[in-house]
PDB file of C-alpha atoms in Angstrom:
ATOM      1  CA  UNK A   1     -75.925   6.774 189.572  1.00  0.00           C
ATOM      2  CA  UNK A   2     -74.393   3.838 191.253  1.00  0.00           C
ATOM      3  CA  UNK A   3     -75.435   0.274 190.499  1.00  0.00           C
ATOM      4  CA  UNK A   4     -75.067  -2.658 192.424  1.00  0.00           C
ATOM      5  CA  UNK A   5     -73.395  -6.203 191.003  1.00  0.00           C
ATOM      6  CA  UNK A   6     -74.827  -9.099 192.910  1.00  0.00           C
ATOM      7  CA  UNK A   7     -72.027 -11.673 194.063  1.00  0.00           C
ATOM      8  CA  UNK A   8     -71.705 -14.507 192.592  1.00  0.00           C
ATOM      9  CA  UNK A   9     -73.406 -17.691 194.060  1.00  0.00           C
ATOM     10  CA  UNK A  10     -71.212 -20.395 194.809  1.00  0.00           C
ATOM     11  CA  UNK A  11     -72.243 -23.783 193.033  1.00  0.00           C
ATOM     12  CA  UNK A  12     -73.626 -26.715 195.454  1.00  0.00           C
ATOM     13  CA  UNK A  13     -73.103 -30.322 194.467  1.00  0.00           C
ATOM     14  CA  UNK A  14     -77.076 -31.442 193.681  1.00  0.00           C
ATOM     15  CA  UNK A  15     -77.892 -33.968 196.449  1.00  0.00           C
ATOM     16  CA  UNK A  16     -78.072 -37.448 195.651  1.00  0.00           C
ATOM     17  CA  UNK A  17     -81.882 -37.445 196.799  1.00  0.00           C
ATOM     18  CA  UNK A  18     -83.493 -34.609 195.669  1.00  0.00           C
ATOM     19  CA  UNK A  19     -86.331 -34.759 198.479  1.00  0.00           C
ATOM     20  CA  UNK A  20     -85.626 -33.784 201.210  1.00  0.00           C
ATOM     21  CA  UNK A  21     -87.838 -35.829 203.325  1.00  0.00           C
ATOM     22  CA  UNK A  22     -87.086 -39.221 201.767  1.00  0.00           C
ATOM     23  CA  UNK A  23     -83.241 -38.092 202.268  1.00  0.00           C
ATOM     24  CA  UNK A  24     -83.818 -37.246 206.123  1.00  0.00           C
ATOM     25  CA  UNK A  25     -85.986 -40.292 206.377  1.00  0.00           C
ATOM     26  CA  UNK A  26     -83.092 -42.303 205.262  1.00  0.00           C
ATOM     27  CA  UNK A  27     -80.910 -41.181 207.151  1.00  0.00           C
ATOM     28  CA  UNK A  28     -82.587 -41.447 210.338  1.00  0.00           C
ATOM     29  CA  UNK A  29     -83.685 -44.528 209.524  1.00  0.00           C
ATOM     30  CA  UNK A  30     -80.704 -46.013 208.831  1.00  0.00           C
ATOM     31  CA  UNK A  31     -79.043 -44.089 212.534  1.00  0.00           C
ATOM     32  CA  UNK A  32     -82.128 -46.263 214.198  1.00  0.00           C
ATOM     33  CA  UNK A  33     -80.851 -49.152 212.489  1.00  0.00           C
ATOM     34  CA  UNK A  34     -77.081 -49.107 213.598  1.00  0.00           C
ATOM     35  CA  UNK A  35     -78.438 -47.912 217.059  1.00  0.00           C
ATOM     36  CA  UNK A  36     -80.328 -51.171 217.244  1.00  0.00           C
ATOM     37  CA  UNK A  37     -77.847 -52.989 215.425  1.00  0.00           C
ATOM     38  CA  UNK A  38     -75.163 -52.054 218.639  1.00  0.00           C
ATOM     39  CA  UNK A  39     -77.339 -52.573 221.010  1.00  0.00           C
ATOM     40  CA  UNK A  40     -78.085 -56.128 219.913  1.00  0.00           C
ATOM     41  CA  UNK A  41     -74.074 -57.202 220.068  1.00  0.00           C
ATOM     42  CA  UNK A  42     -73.533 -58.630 223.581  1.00  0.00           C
ATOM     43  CA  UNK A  43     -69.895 -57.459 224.536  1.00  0.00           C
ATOM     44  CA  UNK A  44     -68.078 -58.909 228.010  1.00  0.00           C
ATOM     45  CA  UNK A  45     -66.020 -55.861 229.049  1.00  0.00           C
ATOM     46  CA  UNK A  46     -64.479 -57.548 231.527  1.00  0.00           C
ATOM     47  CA  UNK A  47     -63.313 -60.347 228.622  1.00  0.00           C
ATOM     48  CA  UNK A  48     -62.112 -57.284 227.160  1.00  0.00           C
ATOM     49  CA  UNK A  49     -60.249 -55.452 229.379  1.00  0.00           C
ATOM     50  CA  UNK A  50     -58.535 -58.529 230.644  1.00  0.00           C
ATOM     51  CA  UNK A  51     -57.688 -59.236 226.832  1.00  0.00           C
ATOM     52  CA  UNK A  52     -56.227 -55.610 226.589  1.00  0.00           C
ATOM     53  CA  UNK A  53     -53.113 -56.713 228.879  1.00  0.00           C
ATOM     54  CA  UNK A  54     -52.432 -59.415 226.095  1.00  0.00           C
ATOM     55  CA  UNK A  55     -52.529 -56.744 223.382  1.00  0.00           C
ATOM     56  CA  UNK A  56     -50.707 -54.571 224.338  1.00  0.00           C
ATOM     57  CA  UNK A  57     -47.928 -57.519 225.032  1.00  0.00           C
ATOM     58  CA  UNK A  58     -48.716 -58.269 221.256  1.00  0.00           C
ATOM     59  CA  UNK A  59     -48.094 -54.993 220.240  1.00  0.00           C
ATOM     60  CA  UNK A  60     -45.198 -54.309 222.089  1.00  0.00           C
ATOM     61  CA  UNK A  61     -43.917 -57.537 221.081  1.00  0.00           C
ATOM     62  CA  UNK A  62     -42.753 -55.710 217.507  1.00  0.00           C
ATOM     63  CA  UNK A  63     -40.256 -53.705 219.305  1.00  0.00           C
ATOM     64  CA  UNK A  64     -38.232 -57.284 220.066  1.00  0.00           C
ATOM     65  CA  UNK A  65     -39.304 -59.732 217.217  1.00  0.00           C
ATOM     66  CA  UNK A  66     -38.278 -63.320 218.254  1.00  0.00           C
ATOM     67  CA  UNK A  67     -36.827 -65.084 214.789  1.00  0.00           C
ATOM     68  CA  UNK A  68     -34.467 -67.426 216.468  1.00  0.00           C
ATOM     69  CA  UNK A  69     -35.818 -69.505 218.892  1.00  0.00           C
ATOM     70  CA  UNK A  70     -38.612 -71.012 216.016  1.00  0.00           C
ATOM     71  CA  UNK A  71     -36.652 -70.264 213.242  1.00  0.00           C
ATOM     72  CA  UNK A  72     -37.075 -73.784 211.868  1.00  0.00           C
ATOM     73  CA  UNK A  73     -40.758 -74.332 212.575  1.00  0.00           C
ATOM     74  CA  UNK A  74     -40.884 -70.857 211.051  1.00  0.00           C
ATOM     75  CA  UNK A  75     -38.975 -71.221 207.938  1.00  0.00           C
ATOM     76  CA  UNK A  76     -40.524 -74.764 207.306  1.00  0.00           C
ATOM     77  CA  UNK A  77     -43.581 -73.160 207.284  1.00  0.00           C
ATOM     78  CA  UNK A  78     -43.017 -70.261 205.552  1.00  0.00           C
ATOM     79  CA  UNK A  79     -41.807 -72.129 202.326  1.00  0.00           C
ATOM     80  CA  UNK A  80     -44.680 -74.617 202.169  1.00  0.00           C
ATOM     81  CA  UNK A  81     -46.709 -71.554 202.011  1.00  0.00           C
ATOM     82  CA  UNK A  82     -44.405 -70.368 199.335  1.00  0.00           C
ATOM     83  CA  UNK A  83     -44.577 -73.576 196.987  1.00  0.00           C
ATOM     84  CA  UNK A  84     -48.434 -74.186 197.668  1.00  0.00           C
ATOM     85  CA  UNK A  85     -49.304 -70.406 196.737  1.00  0.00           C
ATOM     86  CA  UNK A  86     -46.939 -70.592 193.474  1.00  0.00           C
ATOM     87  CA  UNK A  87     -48.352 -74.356 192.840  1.00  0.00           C
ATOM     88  CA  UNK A  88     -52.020 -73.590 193.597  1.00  0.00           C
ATOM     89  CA  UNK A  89     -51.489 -69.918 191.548  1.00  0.00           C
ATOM     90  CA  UNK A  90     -50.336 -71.677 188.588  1.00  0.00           C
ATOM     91  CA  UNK A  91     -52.860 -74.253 188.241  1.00  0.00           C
ATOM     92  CA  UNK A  92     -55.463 -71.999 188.881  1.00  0.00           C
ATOM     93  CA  UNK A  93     -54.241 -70.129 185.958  1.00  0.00           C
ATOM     94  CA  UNK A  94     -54.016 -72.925 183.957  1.00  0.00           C
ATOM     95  CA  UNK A  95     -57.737 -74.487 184.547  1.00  0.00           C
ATOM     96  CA  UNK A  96     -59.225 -70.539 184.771  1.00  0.00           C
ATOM     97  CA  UNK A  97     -58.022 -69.514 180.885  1.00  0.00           C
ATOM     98  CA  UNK A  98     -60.587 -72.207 179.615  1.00  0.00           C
ATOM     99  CA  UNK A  99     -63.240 -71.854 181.592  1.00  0.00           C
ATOM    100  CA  UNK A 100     -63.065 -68.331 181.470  1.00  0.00           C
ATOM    101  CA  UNK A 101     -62.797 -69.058 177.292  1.00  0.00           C
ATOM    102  CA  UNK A 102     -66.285 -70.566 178.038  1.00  0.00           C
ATOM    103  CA  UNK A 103     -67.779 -67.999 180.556  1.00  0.00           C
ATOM    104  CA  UNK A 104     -67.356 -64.767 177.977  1.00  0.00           C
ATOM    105  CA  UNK A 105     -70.920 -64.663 176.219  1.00  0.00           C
ATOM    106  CA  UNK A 106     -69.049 -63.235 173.052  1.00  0.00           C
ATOM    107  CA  UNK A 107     -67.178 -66.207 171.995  1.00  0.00           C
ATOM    108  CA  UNK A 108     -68.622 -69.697 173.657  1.00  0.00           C
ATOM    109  CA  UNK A 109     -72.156 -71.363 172.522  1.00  0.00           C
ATOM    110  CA  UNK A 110     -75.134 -70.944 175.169  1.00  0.00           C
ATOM    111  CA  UNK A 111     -74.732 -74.743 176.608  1.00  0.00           C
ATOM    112  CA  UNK A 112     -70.845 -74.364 177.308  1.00  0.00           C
ATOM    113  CA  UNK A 113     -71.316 -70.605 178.513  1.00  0.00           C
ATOM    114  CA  UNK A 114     -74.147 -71.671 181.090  1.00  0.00           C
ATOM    115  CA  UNK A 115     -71.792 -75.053 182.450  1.00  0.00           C
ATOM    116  CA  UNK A 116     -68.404 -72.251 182.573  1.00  0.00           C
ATOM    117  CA  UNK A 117     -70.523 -69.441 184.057  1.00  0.00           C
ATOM    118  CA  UNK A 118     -71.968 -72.478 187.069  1.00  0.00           C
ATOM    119  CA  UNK A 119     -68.518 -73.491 187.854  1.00  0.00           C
ATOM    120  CA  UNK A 120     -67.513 -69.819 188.584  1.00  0.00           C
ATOM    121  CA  UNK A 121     -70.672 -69.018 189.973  1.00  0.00           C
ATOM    122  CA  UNK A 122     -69.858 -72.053 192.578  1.00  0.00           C
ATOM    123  CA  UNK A 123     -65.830 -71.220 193.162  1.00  0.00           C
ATOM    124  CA  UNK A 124     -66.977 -68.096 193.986  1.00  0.00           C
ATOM    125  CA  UNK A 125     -70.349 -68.671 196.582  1.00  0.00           C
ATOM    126  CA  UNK A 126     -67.862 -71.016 199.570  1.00  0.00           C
ATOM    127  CA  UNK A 127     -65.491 -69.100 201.345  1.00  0.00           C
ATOM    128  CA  UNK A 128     -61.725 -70.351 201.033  1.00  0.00           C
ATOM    129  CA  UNK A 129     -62.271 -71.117 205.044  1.00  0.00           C
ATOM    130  CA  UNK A 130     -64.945 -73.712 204.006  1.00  0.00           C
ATOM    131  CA  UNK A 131     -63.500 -75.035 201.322  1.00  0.00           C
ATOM    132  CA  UNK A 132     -60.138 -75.386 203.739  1.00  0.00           C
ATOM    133  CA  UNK A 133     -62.376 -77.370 206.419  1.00  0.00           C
ATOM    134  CA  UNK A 134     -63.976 -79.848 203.475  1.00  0.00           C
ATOM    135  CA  UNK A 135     -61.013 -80.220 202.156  1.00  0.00           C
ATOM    136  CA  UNK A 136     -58.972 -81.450 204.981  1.00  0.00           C
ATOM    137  CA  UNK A 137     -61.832 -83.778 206.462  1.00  0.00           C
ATOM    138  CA  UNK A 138     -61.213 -85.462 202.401  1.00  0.00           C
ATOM    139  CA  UNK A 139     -57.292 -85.414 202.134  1.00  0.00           C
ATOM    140  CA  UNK A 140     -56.611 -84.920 205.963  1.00  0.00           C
ATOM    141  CA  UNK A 141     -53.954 -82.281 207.266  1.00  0.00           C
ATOM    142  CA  UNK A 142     -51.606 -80.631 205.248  1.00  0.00           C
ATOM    143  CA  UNK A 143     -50.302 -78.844 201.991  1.00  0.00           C
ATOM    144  CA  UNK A 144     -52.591 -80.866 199.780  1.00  0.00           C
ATOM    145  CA  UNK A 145     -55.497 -79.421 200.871  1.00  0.00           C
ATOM    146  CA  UNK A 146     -54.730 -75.763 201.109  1.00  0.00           C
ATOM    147  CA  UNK A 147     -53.344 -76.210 197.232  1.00  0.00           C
ATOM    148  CA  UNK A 148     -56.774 -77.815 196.250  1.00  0.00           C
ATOM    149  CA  UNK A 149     -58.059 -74.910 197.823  1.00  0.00           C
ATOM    150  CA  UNK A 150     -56.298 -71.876 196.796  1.00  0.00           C
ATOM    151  CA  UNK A 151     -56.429 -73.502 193.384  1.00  0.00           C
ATOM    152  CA  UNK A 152     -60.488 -73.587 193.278  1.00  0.00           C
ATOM    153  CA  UNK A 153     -60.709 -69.993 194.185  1.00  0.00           C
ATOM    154  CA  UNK A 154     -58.281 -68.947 191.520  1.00  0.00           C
ATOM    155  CA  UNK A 155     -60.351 -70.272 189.292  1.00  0.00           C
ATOM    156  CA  UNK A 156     -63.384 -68.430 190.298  1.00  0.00           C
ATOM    157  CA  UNK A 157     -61.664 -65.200 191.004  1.00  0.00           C
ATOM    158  CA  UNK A 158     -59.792 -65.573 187.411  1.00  0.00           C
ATOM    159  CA  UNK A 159     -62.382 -66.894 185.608  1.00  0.00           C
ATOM    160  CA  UNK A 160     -64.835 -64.531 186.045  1.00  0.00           C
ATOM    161  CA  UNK A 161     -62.826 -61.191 185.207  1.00  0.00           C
ATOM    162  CA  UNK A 162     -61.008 -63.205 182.141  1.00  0.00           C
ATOM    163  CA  UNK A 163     -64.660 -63.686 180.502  1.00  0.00           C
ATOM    164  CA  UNK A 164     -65.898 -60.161 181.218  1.00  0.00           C
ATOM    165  CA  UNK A 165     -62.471 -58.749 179.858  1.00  0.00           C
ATOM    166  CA  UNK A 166     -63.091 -60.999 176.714  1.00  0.00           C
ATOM    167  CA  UNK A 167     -66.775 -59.425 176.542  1.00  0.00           C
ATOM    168  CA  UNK A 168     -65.275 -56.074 176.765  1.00  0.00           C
ATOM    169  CA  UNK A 169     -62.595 -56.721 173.829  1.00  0.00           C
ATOM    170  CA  UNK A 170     -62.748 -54.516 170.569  1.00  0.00           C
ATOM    171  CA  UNK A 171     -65.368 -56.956 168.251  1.00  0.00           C
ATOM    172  CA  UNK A 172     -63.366 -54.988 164.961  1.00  0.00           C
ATOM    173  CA  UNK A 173     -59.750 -56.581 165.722  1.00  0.00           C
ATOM    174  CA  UNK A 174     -61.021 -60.097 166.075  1.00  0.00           C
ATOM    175  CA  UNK A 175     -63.692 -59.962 163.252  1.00  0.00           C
ATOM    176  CA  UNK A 176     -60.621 -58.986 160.734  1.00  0.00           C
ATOM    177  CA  UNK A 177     -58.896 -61.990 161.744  1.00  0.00           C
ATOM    178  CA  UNK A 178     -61.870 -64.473 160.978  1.00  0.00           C
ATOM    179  CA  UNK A 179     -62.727 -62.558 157.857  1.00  0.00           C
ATOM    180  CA  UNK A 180     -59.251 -63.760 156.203  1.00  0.00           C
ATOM    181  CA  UNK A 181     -60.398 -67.216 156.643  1.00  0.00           C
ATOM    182  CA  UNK A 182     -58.855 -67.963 160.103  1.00  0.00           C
ATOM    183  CA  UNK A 183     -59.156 -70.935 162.043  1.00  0.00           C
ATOM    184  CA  UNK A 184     -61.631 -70.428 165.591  1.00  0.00           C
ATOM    185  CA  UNK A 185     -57.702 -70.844 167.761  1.00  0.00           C
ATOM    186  CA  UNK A 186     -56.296 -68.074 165.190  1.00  0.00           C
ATOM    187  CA  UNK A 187     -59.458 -66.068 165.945  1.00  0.00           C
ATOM    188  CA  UNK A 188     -58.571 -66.280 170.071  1.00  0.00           C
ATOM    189  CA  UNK A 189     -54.989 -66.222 169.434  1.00  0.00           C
ATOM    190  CA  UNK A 190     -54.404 -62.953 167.314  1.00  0.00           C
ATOM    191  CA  UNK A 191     -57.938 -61.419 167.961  1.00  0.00           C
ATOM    192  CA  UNK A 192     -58.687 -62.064 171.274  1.00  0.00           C
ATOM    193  CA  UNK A 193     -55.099 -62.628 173.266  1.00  0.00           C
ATOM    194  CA  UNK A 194     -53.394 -59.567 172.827  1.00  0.00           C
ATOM    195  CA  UNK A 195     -56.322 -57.265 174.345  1.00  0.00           C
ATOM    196  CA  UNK A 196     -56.943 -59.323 177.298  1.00  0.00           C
ATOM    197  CA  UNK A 197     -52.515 -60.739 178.247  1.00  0.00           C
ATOM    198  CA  UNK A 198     -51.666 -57.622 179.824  1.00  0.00           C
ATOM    199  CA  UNK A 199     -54.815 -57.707 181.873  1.00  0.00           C
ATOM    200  CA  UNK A 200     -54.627 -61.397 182.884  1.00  0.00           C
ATOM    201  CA  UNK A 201     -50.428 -60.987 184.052  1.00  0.00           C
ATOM    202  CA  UNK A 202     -51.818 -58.406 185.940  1.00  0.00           C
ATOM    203  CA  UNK A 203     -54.558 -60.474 187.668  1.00  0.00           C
ATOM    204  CA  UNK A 204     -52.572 -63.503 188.069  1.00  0.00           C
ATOM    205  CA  UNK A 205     -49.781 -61.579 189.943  1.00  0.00           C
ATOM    206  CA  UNK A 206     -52.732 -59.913 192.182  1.00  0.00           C
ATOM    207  CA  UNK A 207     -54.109 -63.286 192.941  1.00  0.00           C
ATOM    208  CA  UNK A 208     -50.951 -64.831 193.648  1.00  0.00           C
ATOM    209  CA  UNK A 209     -50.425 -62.134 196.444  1.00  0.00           C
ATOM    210  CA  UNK A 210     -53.604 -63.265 197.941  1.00  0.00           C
ATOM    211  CA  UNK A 211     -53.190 -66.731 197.399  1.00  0.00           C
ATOM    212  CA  UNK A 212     -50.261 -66.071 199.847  1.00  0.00           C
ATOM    213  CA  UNK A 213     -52.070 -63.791 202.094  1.00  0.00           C
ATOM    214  CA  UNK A 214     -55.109 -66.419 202.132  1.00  0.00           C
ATOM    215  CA  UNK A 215     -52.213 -69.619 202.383  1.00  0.00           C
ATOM    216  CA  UNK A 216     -51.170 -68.014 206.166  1.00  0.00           C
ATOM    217  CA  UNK A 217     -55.105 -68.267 207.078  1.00  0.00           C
ATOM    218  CA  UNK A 218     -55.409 -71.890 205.863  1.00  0.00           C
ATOM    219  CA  UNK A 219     -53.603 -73.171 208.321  1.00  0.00           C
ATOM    220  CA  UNK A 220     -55.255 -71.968 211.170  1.00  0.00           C
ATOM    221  CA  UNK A 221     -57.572 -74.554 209.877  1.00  0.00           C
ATOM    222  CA  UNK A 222     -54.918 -77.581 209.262  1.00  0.00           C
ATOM    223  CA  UNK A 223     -54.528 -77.247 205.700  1.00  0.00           C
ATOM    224  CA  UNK A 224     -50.662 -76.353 205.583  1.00  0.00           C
ATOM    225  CA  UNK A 225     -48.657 -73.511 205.680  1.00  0.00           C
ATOM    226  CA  UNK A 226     -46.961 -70.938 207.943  1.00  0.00           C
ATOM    227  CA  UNK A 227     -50.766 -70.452 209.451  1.00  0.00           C
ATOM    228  CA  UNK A 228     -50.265 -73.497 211.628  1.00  0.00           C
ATOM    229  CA  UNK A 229     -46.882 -72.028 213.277  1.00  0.00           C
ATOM    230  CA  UNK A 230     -48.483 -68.858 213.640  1.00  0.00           C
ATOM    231  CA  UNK A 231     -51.785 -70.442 215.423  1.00  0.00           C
ATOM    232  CA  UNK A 232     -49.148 -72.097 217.906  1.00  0.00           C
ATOM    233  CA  UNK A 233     -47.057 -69.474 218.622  1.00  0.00           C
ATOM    234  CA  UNK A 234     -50.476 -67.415 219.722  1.00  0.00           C
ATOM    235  CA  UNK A 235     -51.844 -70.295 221.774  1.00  0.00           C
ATOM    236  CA  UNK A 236     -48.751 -70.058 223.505  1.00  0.00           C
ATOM    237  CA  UNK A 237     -48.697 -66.543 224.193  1.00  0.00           C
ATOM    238  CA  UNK A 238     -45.026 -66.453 222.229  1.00  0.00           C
ATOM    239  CA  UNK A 239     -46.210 -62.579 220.955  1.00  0.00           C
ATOM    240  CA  UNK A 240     -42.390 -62.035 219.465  1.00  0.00           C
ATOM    241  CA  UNK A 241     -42.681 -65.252 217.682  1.00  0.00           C
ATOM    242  CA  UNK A 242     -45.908 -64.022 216.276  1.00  0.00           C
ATOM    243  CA  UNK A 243     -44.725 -60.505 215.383  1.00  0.00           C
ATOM    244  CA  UNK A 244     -41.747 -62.012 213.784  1.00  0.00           C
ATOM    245  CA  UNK A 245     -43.716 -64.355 211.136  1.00  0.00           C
ATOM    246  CA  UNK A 246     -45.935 -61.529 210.729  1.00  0.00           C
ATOM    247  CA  UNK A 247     -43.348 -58.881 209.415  1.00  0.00           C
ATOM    248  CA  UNK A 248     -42.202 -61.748 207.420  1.00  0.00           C
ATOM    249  CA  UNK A 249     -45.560 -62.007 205.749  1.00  0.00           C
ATOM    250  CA  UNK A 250     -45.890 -58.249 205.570  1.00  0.00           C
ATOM    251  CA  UNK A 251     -42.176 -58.491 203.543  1.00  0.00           C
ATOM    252  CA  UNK A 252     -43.155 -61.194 201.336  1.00  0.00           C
ATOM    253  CA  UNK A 253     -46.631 -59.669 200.500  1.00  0.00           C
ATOM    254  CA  UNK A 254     -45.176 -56.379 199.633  1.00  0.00           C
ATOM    255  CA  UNK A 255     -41.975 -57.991 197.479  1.00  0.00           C
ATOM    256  CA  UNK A 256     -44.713 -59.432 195.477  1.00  0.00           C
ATOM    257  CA  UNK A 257     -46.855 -56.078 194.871  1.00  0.00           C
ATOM    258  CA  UNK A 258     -43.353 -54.814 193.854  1.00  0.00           C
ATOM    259  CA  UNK A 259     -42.695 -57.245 191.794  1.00  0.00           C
ATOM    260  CA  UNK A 260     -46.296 -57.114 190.238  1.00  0.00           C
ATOM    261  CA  UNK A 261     -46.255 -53.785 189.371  1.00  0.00           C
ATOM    262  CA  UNK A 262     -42.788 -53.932 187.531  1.00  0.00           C
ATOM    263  CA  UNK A 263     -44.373 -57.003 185.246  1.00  0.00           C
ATOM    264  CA  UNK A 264     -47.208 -55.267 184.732  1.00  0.00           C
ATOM    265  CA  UNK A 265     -45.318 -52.013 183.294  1.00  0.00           C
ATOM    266  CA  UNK A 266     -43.340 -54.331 181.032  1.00  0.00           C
ATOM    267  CA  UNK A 267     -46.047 -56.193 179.620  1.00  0.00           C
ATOM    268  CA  UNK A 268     -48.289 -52.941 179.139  1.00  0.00           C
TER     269      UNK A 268
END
């Protein structure tokens, strides 16, 4: 008498639509709608195969970097981008711990939680870009106003993850400090601080990497910085100058991420 053992079935992750005809619908719905979506875009292939000459110029230009013959344009540049991101980081930092105080539901009164949560609401709706163009038609060309406007979307980039890290804080360890009597600052200071520092060094250093990253685009638009240099050295078709300041950036930006993640291991 022989009997038969049926193999085991192998398991099948459950699709994330369980009907099949609303998932094939879907899906061929949303093929129909990039196919139109491509066919819409009106592309000049000859614009682009004369522009592929250029490119690959560009690209070869990071073979043979040029950081000599604009060394000065490029190192003038390079260090107002340095001081406005550090500047424009810090006060950021400094006007996002309040209003991020005010934004966190948990902690602020409904009138001073609405006023926080529309200041982040509008840092956070312009684009840096726009906020670059306004600012130079007000203060003209220059450092002034890329800081003003690195320094407004800190605060709405800050802000807003401060206040839900404050929401998300253990209620327990800041209810013990206001039942021993303590004051509303000893309340943030001992109850509130400590879970949310490690967090906020961590953000600060994250936005102060793309304050610098976002400090080289500025420029293109006037508003100071090594983007300017770069912008000229492309209008001029000087590709190694371009490559150079471009590994520079590329050096800079990941100095900082080291940097970030040994302060962040300390602090944590």
């Amino acid at each position: 008498m022989s009997t038969s053992v049926a193999a085991p079935r192998k398991w099948r992750k459950p699709p994330l639509i369980k009907n099949p005809v609303m998932r094939w619908s879907l899906l061929l719905g949303a093929l129909l709608y990039l196919v139109l979506a491509l066919g819409t875009m009106e592309v000049n292939w000859s614009r682009v195969y004369e522009g592929l000459d250029r490119g690959g110029r560009f690209i070869l230009a990071f073979s043979q970097p040029d950081f000599v013959s604009r060394w000065s344009d490029i190192s003038a540049g390079m260090l107002e981008s340095i001081i406005m991101t550090i500047t424009s980081t810090a006060a950021g930092i400094i006007i996002s711990i309040p209003i991020g105080l005010g934004a966190a539901k948990n902690i602020a009164p409904l009138p001073v939680y609405i006023i926080c949560r529309g200041i982040i609401a509008i840092s956070r709706a312009l684009h840096e870009i726009i906020v670059a163009i306004l600012m130079v038609a007000i203060f003209g060309f220059g450092p002034l106003a890329g800081f003003i406007t690195l320094s407004f979307a800190t605060i709405g980039f800050l802000a807003k993850l401060l206040a839900e890290d404050i929401e998300d804080t253990d209620r327990s360890q800041a209810e013990a400090i206001k039942a021993t009597g303590g004051s509303w600052l000893q309340w943030i200071n001992y109850g509130i601080q400590p879970q949310v520092m490690p967090r906020l060094i961590g953000l600060s250093m994250y936005r102060l990497d793309i304050n610098f990253r976002e400090s080289a685009i500025l420029g293109l638009v006037g508003a100071g910085g090594i983007g300017a240099t770069l912008n000229t050295a492309f209008d001029r078709y000087e590709f190694d100058t371009a490559a150079a300041i471009i590994i520079i950036i590329i050096a800079i930006v990941m100095c900082l991420e080291y940097l970030s993640g040994i302060i962040r291991r300390r602090v944590q």
